PDB file of C-alpha atoms in Angstrom:
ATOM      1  CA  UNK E1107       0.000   0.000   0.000  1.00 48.00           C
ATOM      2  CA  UNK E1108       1.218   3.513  -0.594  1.00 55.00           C
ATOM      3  CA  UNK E1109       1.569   6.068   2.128  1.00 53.00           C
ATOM      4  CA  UNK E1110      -0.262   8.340   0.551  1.00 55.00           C
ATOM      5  CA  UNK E1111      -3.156   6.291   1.589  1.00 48.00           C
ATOM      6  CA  UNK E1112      -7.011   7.401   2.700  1.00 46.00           C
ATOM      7  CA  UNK E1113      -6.592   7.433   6.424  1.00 43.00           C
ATOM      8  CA  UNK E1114      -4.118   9.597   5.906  1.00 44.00           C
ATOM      9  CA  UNK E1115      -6.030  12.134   3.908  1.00 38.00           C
ATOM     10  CA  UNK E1116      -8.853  12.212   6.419  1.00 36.00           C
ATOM     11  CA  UNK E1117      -6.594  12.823   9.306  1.00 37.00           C
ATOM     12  CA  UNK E1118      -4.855  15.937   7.852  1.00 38.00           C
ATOM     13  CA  UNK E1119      -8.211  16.811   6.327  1.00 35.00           C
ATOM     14  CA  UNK E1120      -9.699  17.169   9.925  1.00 37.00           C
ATOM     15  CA  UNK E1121      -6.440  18.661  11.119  1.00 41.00           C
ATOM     16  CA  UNK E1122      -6.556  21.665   9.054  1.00 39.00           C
ATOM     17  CA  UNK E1123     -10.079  22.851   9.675  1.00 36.00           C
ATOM     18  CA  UNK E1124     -10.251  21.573  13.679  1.00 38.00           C
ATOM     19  CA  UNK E1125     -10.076  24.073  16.060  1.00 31.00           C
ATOM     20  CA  UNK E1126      -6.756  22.109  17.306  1.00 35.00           C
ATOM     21  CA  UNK E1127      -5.090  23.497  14.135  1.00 38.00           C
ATOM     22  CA  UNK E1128      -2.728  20.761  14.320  1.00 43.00           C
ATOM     23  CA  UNK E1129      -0.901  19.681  11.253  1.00 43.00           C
ATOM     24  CA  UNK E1130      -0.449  16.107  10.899  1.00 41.00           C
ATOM     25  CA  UNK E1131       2.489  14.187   8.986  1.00 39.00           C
ATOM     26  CA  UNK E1132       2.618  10.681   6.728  1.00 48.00           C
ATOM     27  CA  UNK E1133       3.929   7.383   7.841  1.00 31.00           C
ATOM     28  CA  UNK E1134       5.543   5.719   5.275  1.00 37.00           C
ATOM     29  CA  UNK E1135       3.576   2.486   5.186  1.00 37.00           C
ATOM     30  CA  UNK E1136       6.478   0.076   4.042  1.00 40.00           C
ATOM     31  CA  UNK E1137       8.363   1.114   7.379  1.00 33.00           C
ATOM     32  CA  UNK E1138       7.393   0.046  10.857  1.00 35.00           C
ATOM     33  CA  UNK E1139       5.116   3.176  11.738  1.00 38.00           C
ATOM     34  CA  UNK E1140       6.825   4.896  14.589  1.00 46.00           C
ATOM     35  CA  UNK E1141       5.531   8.334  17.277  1.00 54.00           C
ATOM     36  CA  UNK E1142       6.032  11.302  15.100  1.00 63.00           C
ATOM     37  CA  UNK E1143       5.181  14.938  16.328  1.00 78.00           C
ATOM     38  CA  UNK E1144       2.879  17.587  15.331  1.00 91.00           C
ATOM     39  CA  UNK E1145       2.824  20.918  14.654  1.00 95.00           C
ATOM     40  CA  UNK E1146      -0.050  22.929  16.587  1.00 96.00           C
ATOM     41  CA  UNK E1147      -0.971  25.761  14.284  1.00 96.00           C
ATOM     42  CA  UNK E1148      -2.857  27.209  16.752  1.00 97.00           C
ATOM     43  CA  UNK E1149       0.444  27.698  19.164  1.00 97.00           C
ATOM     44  CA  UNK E1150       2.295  29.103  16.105  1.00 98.00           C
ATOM     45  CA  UNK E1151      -0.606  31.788  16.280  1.00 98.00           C
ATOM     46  CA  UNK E1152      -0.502  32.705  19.681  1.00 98.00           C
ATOM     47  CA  UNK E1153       3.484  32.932  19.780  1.00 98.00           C
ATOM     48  CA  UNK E1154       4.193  34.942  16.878  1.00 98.00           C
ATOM     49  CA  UNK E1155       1.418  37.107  18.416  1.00 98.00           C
ATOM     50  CA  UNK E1156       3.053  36.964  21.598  1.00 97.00           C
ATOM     51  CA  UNK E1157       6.757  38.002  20.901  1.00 98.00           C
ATOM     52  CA  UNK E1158       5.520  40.266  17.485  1.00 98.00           C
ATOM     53  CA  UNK E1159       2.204  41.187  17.753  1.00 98.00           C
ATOM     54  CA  UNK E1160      -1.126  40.486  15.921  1.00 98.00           C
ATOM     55  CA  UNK E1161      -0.153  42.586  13.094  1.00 98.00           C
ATOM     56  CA  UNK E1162       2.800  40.185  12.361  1.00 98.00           C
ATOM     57  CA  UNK E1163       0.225  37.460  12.945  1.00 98.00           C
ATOM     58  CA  UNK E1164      -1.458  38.561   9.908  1.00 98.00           C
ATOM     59  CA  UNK E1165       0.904  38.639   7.743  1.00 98.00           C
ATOM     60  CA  UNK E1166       1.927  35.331   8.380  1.00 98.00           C
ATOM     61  CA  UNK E1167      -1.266  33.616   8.611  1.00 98.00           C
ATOM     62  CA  UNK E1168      -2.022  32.847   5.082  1.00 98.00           C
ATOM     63  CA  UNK E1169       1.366  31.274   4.409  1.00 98.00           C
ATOM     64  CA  UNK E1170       1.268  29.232   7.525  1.00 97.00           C
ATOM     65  CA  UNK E1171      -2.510  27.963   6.611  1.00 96.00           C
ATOM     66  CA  UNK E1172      -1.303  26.791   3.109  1.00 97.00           C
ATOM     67  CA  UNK E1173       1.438  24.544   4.875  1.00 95.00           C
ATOM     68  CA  UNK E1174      -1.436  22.568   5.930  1.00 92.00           C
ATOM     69  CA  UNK E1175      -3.617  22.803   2.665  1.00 95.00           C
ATOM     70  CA  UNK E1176      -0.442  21.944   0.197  1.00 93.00           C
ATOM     71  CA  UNK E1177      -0.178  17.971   1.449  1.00 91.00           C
ATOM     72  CA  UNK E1178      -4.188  17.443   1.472  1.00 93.00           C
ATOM     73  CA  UNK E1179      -3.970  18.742  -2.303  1.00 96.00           C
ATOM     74  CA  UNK E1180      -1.422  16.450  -3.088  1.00 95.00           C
ATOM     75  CA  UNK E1181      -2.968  13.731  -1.154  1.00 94.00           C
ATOM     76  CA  UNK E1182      -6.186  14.071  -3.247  1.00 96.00           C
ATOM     77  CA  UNK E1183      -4.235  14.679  -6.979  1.00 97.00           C
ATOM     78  CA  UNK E1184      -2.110  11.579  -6.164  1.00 96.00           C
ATOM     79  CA  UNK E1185      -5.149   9.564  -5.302  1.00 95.00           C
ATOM     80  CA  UNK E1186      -7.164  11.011  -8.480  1.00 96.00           C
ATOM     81  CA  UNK E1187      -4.527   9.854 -10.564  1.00 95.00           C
ATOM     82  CA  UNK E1188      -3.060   6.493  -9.544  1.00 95.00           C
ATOM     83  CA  UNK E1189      -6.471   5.270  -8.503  1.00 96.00           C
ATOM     84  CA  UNK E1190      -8.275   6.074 -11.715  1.00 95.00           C
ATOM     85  CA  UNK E1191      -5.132   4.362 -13.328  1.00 95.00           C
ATOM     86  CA  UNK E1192      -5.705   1.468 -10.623  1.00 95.00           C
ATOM     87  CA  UNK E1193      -9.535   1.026 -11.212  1.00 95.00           C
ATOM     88  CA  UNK E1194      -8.858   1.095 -15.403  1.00 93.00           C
ATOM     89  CA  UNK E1195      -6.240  -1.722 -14.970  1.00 93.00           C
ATOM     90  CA  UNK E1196      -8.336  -3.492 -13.275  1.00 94.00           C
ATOM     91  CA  UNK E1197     -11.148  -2.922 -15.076  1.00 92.00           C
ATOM     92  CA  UNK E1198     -10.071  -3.909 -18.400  1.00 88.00           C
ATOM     93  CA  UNK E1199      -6.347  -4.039 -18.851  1.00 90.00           C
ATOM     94  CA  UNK E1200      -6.057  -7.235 -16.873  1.00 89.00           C
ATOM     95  CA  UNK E1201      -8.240  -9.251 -19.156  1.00 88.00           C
ATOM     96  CA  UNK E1202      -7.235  -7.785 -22.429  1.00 89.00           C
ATOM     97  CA  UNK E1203      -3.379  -6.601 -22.084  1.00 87.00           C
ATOM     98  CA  UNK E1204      -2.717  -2.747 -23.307  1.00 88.00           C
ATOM     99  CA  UNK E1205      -4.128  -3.804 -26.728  1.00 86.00           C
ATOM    100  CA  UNK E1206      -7.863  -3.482 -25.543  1.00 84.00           C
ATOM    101  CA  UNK E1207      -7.187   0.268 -24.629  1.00 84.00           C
ATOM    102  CA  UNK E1208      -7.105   0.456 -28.706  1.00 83.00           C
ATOM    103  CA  UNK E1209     -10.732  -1.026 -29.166  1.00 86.00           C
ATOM    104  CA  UNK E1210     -12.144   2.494 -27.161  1.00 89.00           C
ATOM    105  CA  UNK E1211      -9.140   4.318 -27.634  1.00 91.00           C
ATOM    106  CA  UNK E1212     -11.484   7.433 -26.818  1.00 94.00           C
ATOM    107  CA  UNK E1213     -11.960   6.204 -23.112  1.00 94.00           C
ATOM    108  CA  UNK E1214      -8.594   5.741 -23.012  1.00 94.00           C
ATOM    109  CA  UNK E1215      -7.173   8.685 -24.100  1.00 95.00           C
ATOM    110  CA  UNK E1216      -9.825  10.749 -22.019  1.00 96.00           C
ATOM    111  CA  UNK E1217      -8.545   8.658 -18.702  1.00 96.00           C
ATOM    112  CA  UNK E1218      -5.015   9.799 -19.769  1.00 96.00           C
ATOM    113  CA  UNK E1219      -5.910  13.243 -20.308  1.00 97.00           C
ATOM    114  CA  UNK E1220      -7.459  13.605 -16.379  1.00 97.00           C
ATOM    115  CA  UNK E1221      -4.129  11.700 -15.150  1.00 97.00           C
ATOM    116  CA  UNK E1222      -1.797  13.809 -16.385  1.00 97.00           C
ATOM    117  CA  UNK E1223      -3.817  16.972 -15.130  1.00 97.00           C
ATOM    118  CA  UNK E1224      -4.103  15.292 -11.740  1.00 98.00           C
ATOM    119  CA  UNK E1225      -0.207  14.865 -11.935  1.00 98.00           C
ATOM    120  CA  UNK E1226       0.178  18.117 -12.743  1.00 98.00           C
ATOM    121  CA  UNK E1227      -0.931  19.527  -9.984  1.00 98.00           C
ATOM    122  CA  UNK E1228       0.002  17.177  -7.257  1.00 98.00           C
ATOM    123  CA  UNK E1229       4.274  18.277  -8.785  1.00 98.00           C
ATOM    124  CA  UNK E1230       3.152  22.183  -8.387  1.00 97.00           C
ATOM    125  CA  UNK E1231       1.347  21.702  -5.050  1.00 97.00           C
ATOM    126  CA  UNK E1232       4.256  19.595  -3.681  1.00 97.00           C
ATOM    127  CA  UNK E1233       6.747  22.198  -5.769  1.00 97.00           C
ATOM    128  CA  UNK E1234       5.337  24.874  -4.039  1.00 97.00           C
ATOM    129  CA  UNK E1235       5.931  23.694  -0.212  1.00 97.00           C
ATOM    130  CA  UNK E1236       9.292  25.264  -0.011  1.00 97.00           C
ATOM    131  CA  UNK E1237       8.482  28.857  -1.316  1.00 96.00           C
ATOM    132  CA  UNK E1238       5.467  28.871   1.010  1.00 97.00           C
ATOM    133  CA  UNK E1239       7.750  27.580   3.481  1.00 98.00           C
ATOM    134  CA  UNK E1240       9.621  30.366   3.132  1.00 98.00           C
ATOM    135  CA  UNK E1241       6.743  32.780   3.372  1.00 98.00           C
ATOM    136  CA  UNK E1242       5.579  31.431   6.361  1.00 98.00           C
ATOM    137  CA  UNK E1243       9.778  31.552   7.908  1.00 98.00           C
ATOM    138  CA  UNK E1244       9.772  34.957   6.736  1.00 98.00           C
ATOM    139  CA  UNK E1245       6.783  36.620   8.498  1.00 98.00           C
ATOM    140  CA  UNK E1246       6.252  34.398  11.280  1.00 98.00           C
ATOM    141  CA  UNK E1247      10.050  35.243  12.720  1.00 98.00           C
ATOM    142  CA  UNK E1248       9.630  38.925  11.627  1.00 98.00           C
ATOM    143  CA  UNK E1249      12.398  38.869   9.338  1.00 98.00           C
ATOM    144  CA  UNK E1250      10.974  41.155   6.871  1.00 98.00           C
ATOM    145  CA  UNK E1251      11.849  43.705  10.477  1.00 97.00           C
ATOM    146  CA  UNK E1252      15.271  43.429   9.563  1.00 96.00           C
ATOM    147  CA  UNK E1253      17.184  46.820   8.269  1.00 95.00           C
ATOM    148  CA  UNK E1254      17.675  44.609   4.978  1.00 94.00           C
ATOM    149  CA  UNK E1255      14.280  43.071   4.190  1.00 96.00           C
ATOM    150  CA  UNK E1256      13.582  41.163   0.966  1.00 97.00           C
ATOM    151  CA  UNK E1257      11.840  42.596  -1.500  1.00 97.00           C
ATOM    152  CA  UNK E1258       8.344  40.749  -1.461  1.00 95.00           C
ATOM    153  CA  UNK E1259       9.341  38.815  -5.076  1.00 95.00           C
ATOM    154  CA  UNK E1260      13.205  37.673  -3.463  1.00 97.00           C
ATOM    155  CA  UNK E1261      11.018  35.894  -0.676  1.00 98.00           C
ATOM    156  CA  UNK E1262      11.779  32.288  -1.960  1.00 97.00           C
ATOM    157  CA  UNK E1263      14.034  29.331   0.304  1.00 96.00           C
ATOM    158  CA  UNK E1264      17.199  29.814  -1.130  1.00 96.00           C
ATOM    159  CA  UNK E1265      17.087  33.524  -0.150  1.00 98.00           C
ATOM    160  CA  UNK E1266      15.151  33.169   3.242  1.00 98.00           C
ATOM    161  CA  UNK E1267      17.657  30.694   4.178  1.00 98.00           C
ATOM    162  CA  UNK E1268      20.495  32.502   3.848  1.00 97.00           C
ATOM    163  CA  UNK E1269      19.106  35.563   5.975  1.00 98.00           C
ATOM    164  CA  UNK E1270      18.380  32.874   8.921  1.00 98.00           C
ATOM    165  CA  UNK E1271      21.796  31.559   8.189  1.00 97.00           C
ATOM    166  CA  UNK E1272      23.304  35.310   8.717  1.00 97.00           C
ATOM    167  CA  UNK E1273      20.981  35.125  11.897  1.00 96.00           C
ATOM    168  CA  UNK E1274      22.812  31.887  12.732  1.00 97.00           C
ATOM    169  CA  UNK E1275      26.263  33.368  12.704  1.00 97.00           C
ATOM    170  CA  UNK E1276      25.504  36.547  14.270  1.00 95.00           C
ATOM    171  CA  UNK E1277      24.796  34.260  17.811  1.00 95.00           C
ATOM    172  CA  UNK E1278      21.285  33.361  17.626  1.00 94.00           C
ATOM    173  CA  UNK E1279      21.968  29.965  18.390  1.00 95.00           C
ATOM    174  CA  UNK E1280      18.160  29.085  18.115  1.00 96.00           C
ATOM    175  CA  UNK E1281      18.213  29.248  14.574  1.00 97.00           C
ATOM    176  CA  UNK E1282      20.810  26.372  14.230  1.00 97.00           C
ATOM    177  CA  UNK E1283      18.075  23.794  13.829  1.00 98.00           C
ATOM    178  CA  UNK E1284      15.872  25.317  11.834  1.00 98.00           C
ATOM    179  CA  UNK E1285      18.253  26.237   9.265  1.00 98.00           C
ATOM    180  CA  UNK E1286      19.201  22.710   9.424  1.00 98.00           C
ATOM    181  CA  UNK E1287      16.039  21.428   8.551  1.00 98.00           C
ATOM    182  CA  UNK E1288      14.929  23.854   5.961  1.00 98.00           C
ATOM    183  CA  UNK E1289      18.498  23.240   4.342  1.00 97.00           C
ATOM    184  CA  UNK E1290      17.355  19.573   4.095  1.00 97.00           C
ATOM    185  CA  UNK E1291      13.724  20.130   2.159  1.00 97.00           C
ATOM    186  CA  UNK E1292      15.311  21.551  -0.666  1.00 94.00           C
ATOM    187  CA  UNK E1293      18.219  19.156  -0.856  1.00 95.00           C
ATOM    188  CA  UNK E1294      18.955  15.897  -2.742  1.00 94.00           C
ATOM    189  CA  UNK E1295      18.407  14.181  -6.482  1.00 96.00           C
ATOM    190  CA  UNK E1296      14.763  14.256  -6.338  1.00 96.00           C
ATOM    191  CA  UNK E1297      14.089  16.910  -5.191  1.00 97.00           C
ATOM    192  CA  UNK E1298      16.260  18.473  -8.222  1.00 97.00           C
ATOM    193  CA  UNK E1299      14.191  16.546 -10.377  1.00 98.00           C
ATOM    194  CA  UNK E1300      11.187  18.134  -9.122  1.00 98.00           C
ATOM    195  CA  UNK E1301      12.389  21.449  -9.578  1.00 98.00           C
ATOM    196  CA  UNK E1302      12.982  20.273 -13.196  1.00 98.00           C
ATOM    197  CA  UNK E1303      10.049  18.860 -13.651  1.00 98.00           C
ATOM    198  CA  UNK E1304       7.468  21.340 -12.109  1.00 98.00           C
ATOM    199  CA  UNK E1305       9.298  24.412 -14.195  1.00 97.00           C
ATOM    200  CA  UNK E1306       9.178  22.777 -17.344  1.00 98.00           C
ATOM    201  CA  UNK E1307       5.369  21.949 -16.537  1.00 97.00           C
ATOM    202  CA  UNK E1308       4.962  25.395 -16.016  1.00 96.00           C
ATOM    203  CA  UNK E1309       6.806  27.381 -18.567  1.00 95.00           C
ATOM    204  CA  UNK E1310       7.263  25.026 -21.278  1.00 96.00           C
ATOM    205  CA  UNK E1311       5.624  21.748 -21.777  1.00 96.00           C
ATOM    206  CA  UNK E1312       3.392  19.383 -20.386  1.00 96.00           C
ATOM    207  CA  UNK E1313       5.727  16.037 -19.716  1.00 97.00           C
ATOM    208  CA  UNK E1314       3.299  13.160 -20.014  1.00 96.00           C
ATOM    209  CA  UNK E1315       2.943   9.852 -18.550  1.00 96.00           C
ATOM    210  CA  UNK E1316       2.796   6.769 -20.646  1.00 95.00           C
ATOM    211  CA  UNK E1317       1.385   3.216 -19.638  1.00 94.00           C
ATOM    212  CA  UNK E1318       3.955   0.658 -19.944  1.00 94.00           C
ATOM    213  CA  UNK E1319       3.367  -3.002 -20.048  1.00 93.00           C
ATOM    214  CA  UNK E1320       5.374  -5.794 -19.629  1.00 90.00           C
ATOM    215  CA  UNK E1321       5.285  -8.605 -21.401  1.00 87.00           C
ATOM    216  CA  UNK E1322       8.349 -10.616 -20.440  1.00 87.00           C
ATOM    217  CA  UNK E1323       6.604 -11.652 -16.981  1.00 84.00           C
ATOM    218  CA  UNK E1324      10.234 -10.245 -15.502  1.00 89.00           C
ATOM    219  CA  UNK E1325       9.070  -7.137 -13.920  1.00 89.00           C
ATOM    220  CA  UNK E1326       7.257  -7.175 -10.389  1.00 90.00           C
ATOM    221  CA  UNK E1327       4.806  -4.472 -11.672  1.00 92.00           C
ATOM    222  CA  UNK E1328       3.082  -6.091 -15.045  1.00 93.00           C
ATOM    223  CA  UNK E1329       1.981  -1.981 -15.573  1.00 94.00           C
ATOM    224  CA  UNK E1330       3.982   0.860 -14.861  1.00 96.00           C
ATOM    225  CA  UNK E1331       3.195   4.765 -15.629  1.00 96.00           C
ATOM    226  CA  UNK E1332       6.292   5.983 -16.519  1.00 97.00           C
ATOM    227  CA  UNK E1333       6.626  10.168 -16.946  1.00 98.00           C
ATOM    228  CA  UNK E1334       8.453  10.559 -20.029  1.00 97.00           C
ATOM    229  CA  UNK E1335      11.576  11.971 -21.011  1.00 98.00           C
ATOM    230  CA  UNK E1336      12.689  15.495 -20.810  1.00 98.00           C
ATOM    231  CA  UNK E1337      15.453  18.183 -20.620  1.00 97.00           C
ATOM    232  CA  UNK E1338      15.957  21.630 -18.082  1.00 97.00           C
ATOM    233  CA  UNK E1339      18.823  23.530 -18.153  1.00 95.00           C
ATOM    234  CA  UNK E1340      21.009  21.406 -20.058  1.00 95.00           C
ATOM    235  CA  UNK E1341      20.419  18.628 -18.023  1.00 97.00           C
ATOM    236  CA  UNK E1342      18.721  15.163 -19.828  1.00 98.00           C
ATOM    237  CA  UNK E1343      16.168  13.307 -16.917  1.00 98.00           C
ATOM    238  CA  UNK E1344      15.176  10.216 -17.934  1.00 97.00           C
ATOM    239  CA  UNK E1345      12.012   8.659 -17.538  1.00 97.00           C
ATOM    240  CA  UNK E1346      10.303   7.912 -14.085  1.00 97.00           C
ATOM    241  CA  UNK E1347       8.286   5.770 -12.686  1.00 97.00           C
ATOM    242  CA  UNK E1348       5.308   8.260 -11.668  1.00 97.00           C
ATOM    243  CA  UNK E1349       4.128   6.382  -8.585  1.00 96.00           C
ATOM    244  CA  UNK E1350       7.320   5.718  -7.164  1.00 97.00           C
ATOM    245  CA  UNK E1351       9.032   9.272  -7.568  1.00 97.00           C
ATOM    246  CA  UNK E1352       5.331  11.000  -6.182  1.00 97.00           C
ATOM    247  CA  UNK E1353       5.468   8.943  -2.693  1.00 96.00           C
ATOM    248  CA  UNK E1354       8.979   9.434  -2.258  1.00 96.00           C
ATOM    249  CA  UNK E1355       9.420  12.671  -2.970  1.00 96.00           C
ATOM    250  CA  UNK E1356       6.396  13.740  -0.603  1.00 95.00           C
ATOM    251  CA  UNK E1357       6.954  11.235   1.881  1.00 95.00           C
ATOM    252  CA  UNK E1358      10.914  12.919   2.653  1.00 96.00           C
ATOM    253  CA  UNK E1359       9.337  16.478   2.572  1.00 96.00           C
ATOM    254  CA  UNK E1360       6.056  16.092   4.181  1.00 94.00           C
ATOM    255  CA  UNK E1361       7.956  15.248   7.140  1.00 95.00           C
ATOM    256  CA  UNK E1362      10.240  17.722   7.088  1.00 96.00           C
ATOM    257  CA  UNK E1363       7.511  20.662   6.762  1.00 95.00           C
ATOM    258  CA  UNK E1364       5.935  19.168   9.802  1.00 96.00           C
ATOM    259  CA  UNK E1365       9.519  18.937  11.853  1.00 97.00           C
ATOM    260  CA  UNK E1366      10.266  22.959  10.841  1.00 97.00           C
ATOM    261  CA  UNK E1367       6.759  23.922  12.189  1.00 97.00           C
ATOM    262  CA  UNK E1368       7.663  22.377  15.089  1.00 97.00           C
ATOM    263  CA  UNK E1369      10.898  23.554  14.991  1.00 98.00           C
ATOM    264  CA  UNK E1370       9.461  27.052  14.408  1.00 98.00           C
ATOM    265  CA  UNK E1371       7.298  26.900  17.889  1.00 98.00           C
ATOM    266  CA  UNK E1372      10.617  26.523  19.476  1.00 98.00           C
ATOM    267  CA  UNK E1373      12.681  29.078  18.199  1.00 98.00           C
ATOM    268  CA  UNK E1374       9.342  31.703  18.831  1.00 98.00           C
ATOM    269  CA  UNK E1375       9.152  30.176  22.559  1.00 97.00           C
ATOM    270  CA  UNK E1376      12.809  31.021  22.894  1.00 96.00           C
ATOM    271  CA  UNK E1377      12.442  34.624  21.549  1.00 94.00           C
ATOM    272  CA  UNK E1378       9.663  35.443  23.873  1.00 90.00           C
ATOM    273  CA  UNK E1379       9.984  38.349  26.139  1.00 83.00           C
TER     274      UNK E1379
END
């Protein structure tokens, strides 16, 4: 089973609009499932409003919301479009082999069309964590105070990073861990890969999956819906295996959004008055 799965949605679904505010994380389901914190949005509320003031609050609100929206989108696209691809398989595929998609190629083509919108947007929402991240850094630890702000269109996590880095080095110890972890979200091979992928989905073409089928027997997964082919910046990425890359890649950040909200609770506790 993936760990993207429904009890999963439903939990951070209720978390976001409960008065508890608490934002919950993923378990990947192929591990032993182990006692994971949360991050109480409601706290993060109260303590920027606390050590900054309710102005501050509301600038950082929205940002801080849509780290809680951002994984139930891209627990419902990732559903939309693996279980549609699921049902269809099962459906008719099984009997028939890839060849019967041909004898209502319309059907087909229609199903493909809705996956590769639902895949789409679960790259942009899951693309778009570490900006909003950044937003919600930014505000929410008054940085935009700072005799230096950012202009509002610089606010991104390489940039936001750097100023709590500079915050680091100056002696505020508290941001040592923090920096740590947002360092960390936008780190690593796939999460390049996303970056490729979700700004050539955006600027320049739509990279589609294909249905492959295999009919040597060899392969553990008789279908596989590969994303094809494509180039960024000079740089060839070959084609992926859609399910695989979508649960890693937001199973190693979903995690990490959840530990830097917490993390974020502790550095405002420390800055109190």
């Amino acid at each position: 089973m993936d760990s993207l799965d429904r009890r999963n949605f439903s939990t951070v679904l209720e978390s976001a609009v409960s008065t508890q505010k608490k934002a919950e994380m993923d378990v990947d389901s192929q591990t032993e499932e182990q006692n994971h914190p949360s991050w109480n949005i409601e706290l993060t509320g109260k303590l920027v409003t606390a050590v900054f003031g309710a102005a501050q609050w509301a600038k950082a609100h929205p940002s801080v919301r849509s780290m809680a929206d951002r994984p139930v989108f891209c627990r419902y696209h990732y559903h939309e479009a693996l279980d549609m691809m699921d049902g269809y398989i099962d459906s008719k595929l099984k009997e028939t082999g890839l060849f019967g998609a041909y004898e209502n190629y319309d059907e087909f083509s229609y199903l493909m069309q809705k996956i590769r919108a639902n895949i789409v947007a679960f790259v942009q929402s899951l693309h778009a964590v570490a900006d909003t991240c950044s937003h919600m850094l930014y505000y929410s630890l008054a940085l935009d105070k700072l005799p230096s702000p950012l202009k509002e269109r610089d606010i991104c996590a390489k940039e936001v990073l750097k100023v709590m880095e500079q915050r680091r080095a100056a002696g505020n110890s508290e941001y040592d861990k923090i920096c740590r972890l947002f360092r960390a979200l936008t780190a690593g091979e796939d999460y390049k890969y996303l970056c490729a992928l979700a700004n050539t989905l955006k600027h320049r073409s739509v990279v589609r999956p294909a249905l492959n089928e295999d009919f040597t027997d060899t392969r553990d997964e008789k279908w596989i819906l590969f994303l094809e082919s494509f180039s960024y910046a000079g740089e060839v990425f070959e084609k992926t295996n859609a399910r695989e890359f979508m649960r890693k890649e937001h199973d190693r950040i979903q995690p990490l959004t959840v530990n830097i909200g917490v993390e974020l609770n502790e550095v405002l506790q420390k800055l109190q008055p």
